[in-house]
PDB file of C-alpha atoms in Angstrom:
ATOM      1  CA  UNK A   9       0.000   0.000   0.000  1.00 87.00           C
ATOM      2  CA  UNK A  10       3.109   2.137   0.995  1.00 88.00           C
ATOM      3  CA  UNK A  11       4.392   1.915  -2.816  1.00 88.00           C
ATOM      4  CA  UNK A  12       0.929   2.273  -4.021  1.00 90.00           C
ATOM      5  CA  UNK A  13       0.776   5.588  -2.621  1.00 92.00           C
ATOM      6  CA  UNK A  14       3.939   6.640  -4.165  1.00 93.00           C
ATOM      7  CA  UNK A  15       6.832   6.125  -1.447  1.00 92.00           C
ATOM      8  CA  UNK A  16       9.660   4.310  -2.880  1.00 90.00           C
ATOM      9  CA  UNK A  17      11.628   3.578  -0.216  1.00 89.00           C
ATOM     10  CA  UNK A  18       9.591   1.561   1.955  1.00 89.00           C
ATOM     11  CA  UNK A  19      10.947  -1.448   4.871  1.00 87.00           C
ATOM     12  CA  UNK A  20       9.503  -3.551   7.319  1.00 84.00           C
ATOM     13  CA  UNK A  21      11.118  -3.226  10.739  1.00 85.00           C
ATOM     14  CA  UNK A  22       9.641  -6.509  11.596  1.00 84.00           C
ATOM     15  CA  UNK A  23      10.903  -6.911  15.447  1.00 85.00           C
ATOM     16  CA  UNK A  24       7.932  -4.123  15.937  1.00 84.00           C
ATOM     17  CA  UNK A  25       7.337  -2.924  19.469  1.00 83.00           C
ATOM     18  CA  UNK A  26       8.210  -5.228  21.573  1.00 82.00           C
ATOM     19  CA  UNK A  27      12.048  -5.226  20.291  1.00 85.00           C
ATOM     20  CA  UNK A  28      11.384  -1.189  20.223  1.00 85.00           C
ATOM     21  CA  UNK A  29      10.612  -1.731  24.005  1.00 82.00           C
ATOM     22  CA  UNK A  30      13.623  -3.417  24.543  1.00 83.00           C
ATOM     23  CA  UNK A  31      15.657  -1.470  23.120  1.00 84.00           C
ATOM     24  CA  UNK A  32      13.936   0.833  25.610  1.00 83.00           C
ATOM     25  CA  UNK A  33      13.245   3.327  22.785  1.00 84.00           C
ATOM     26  CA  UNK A  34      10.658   5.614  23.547  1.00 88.00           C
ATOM     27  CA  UNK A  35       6.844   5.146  22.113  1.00 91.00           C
ATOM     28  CA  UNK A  36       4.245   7.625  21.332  1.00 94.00           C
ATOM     29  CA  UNK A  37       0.786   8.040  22.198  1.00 95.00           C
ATOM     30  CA  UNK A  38      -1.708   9.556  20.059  1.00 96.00           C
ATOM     31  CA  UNK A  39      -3.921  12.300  20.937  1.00 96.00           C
ATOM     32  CA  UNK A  40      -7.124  10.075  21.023  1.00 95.00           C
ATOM     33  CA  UNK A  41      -5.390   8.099  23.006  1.00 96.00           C
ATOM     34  CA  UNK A  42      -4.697  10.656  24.890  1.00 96.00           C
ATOM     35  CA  UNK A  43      -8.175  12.322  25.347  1.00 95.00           C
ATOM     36  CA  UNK A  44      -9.978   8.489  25.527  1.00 92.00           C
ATOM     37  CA  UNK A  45      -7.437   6.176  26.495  1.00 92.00           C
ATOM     38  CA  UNK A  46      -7.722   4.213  30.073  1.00 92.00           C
ATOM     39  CA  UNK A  47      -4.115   6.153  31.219  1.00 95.00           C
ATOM     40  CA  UNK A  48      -2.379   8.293  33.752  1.00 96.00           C
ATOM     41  CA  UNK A  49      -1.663  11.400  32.060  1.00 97.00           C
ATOM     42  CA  UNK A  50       1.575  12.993  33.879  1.00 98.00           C
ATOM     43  CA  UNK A  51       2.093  17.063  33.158  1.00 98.00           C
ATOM     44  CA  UNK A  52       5.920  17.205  34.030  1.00 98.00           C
ATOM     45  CA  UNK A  53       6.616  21.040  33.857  1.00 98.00           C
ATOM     46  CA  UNK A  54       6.365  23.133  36.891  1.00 97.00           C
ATOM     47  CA  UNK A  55       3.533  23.685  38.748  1.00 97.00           C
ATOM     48  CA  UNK A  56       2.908  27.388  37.847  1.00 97.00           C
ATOM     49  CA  UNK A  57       2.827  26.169  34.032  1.00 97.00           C
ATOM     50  CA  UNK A  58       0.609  23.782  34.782  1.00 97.00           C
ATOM     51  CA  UNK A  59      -1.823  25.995  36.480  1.00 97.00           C
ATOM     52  CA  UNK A  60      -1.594  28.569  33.362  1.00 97.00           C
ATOM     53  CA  UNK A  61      -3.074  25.172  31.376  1.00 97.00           C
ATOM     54  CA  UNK A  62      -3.057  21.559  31.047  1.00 98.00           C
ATOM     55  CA  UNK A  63      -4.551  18.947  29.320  1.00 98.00           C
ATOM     56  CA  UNK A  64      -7.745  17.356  30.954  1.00 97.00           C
ATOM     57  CA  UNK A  65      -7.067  14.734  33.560  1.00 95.00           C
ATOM     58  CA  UNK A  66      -3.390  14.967  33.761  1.00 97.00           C
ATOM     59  CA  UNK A  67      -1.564  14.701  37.353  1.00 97.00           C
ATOM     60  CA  UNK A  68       0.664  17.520  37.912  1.00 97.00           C
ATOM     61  CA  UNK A  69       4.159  15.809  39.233  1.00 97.00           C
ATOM     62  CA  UNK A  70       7.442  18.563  38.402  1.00 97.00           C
ATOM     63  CA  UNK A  71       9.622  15.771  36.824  1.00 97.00           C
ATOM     64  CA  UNK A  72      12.339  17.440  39.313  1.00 97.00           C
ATOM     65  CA  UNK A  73       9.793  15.519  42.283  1.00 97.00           C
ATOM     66  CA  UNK A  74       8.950  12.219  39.503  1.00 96.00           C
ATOM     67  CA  UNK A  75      11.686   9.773  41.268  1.00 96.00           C
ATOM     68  CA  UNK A  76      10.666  10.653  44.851  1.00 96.00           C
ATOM     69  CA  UNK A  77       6.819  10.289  43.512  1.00 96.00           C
ATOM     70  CA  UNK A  78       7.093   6.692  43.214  1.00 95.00           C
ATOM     71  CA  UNK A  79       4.603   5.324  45.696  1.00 94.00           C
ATOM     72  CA  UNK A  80       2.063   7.788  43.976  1.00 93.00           C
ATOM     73  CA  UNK A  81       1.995   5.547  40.861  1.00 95.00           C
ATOM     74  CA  UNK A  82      -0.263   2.302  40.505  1.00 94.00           C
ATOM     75  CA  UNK A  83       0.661  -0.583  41.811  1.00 92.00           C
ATOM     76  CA  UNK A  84      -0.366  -2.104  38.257  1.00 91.00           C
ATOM     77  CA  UNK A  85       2.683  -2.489  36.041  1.00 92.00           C
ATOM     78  CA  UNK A  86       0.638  -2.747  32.928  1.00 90.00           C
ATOM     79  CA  UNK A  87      -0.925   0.618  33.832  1.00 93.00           C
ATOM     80  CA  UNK A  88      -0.402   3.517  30.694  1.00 95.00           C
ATOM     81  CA  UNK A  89       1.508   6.137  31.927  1.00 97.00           C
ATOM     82  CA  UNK A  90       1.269   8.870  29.504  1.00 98.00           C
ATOM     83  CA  UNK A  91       4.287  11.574  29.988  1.00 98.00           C
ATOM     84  CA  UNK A  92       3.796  15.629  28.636  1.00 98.00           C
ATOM     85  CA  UNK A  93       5.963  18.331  29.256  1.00 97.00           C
ATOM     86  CA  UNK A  94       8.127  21.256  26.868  1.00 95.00           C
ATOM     87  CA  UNK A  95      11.457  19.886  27.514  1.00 96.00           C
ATOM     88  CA  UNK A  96      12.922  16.587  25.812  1.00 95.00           C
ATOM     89  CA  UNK A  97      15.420  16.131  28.518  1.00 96.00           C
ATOM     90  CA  UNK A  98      12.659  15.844  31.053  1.00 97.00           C
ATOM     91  CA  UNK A  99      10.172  13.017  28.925  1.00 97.00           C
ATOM     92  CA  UNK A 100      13.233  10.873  28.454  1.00 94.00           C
ATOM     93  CA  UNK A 101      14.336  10.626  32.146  1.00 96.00           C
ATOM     94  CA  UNK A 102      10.708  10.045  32.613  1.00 97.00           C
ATOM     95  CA  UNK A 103      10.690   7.516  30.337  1.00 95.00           C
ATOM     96  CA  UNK A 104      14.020   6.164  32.004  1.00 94.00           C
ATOM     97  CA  UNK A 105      12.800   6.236  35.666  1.00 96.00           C
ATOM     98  CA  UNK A 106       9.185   4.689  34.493  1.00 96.00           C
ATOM     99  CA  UNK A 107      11.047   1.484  32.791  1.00 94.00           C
ATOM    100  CA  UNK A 108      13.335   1.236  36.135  1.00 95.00           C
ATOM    101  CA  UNK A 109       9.987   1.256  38.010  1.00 96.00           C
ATOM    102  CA  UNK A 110       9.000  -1.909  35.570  1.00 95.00           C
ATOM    103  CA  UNK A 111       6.078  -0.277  33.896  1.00 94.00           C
ATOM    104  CA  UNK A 112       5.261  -1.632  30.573  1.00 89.00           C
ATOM    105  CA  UNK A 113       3.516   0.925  28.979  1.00 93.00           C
ATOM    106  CA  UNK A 114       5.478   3.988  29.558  1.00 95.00           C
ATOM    107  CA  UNK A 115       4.794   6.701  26.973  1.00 96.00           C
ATOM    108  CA  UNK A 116       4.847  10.367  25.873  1.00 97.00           C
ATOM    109  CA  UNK A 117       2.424  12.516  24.162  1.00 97.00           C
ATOM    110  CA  UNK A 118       5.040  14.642  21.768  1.00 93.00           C
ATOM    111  CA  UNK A 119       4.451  18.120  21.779  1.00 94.00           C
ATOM    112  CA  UNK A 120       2.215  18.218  24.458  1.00 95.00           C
ATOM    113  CA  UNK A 121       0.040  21.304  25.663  1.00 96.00           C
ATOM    114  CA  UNK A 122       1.296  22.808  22.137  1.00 96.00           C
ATOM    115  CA  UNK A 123      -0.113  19.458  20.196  1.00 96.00           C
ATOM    116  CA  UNK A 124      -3.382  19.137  22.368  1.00 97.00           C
ATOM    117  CA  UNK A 125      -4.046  22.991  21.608  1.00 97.00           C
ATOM    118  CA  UNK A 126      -3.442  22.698  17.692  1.00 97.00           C
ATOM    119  CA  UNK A 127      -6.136  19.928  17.408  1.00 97.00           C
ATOM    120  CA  UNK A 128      -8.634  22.455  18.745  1.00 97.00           C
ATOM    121  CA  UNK A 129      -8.844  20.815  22.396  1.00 97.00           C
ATOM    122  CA  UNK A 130      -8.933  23.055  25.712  1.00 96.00           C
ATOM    123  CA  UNK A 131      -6.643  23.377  28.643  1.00 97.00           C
ATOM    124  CA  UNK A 132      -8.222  22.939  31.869  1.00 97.00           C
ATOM    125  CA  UNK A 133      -6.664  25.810  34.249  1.00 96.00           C
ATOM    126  CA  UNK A 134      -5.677  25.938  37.818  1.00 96.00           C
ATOM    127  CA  UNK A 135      -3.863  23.200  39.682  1.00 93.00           C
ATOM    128  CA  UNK A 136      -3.656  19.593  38.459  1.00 94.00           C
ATOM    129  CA  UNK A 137      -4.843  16.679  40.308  1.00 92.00           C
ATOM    130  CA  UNK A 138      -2.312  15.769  43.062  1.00 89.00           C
ATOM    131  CA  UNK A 139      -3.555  12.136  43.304  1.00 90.00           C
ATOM    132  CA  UNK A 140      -3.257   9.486  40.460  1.00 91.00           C
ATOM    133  CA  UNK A 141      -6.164   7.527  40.250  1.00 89.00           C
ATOM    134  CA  UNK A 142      -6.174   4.408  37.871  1.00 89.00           C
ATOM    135  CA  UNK A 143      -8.660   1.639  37.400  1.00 85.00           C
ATOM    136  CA  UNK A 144      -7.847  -0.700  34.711  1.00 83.00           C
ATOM    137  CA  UNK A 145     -10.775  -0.929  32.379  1.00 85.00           C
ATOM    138  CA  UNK A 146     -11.547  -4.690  30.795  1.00 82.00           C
ATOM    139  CA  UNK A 147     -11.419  -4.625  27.171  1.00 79.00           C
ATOM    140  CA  UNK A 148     -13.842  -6.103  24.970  1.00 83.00           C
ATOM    141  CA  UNK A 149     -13.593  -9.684  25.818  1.00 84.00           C
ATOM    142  CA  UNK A 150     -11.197  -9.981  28.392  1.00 85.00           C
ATOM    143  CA  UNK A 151     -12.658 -11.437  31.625  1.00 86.00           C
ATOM    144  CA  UNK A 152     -11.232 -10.354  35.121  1.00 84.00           C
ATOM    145  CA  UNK A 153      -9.725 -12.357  37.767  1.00 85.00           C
ATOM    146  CA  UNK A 154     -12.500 -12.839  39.761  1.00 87.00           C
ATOM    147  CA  UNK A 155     -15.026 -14.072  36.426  1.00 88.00           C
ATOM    148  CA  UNK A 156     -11.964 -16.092  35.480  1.00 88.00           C
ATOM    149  CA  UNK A 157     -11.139 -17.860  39.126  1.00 88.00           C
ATOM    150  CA  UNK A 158     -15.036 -18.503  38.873  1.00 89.00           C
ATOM    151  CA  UNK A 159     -15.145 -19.785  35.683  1.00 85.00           C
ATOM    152  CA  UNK A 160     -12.196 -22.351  36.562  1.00 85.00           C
ATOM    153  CA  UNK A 161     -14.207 -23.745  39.555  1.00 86.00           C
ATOM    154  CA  UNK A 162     -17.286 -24.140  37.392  1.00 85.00           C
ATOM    155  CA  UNK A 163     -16.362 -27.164  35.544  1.00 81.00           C
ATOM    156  CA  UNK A 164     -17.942 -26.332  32.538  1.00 87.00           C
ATOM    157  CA  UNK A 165     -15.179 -23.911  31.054  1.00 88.00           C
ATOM    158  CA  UNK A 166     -12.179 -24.945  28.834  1.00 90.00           C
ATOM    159  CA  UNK A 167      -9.078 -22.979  29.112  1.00 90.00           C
ATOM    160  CA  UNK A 168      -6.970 -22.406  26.105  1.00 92.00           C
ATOM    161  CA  UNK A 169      -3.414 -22.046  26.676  1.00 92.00           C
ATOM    162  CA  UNK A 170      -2.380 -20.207  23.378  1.00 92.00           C
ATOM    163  CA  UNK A 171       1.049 -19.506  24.311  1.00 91.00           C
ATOM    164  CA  UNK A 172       4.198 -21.779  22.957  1.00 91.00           C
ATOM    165  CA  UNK A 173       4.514 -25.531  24.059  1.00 93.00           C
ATOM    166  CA  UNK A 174       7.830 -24.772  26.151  1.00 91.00           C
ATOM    167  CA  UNK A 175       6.083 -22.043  27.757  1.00 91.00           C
ATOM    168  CA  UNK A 176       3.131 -24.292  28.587  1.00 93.00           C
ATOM    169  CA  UNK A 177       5.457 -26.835  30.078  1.00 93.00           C
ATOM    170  CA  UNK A 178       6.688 -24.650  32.585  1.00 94.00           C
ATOM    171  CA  UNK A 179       3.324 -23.857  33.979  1.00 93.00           C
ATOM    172  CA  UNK A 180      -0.336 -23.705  33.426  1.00 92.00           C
ATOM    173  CA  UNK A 181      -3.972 -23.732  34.638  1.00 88.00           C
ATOM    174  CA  UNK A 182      -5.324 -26.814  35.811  1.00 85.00           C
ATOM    175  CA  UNK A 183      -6.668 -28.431  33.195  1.00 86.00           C
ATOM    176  CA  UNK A 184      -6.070 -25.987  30.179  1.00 90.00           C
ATOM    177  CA  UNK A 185      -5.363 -27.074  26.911  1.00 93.00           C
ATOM    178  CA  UNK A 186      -2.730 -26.014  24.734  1.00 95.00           C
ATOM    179  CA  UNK A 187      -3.421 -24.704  21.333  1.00 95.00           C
ATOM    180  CA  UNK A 188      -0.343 -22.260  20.260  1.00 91.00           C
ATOM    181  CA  UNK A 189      -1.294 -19.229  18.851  1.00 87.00           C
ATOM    182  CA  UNK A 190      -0.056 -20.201  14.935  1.00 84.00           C
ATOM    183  CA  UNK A 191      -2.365 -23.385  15.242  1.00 87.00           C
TER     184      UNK A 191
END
């Protein structure tokens, strides 16, 4: 489709994100992911910035206070956290000290208030929220722990184990069944 569309100089970096991750390489978030996404926004500048404007819903935390602001975060690693702020410097050590804090979705939203303003979206004024607040939101089909533990004690529900047969091997669910993902 790439070539279609006239580029002529078009590759496949096929490790994708996960090797991007590795790499630790930072990733991007959109700005409807941004404005709709299940995330904890983070506006790193200072706090009199922030009042001046910031994007809906963020947490004010000066990325000067981020490492001593640790116990603030959730205690789910597979939380988003969504970094802003107007200086590189300060997204990348947020980046940094998010990864050392093994969160696995650690992103930034690049160009921030400027970005969020441009698409025609409003700043919220006065102080940011203090406290993050997360609650991770199921997606379609995805069962929680609870439906899950039930649904193991009913008898009635087959568990697929779709991950690789050395992985199964090490450890499973009573009873599951495994189907690898390429089957």
């Amino acid at each position: 489709l790439a070539k279609k569309s006239g580029y002529e100089k078009v590759r496949v970096y096929l490790d994708g994100e996960p090797e991007w991750k590795k790499a630790e390489l930072p990733l991007e978030s959109s700005l409807a992911f941004v404005e709709k996404g299940n995330i904890v926004l983070i506006d790193l500048r200072s706090p009199e910035k922030v009042a001046a404007g910031h994007i809906p819903g963020a947490v004010g935390i000066p990325a000067a206070d981020l490492a001593a602001a640790q116990a603030k975060f959730p205690a789910y690693r597979g939380a988003h956290l969504v970094f802003y702020s107007d200086s590189a410097e300060d997204l990348s050590q947020a980046l940094e000290l998010a990864r050392d804090w093994n969160y696995k979705n650690a992103t930034i939203f690049p160009g921030g208030i400027g970005a969020w303003q441009k698409a025609g979206k409003h700043l919220k004024t006065g102080a940011a929220a203090a406290t993050v607040t997360y609650v991770k939101k199921l997606a379609p089909g995805e069962v929680g722990t609870e439906d899950f533990q039930a649904a193991l004690k009913d008898g009635r529900t087959v568990v697929i184990d779709a991950r690789a047969p050395g992985e199964f091997e090490k450890g499973h669910f009573k009873g599951a069944v495994n189907i690898p993902a390429e089957e």
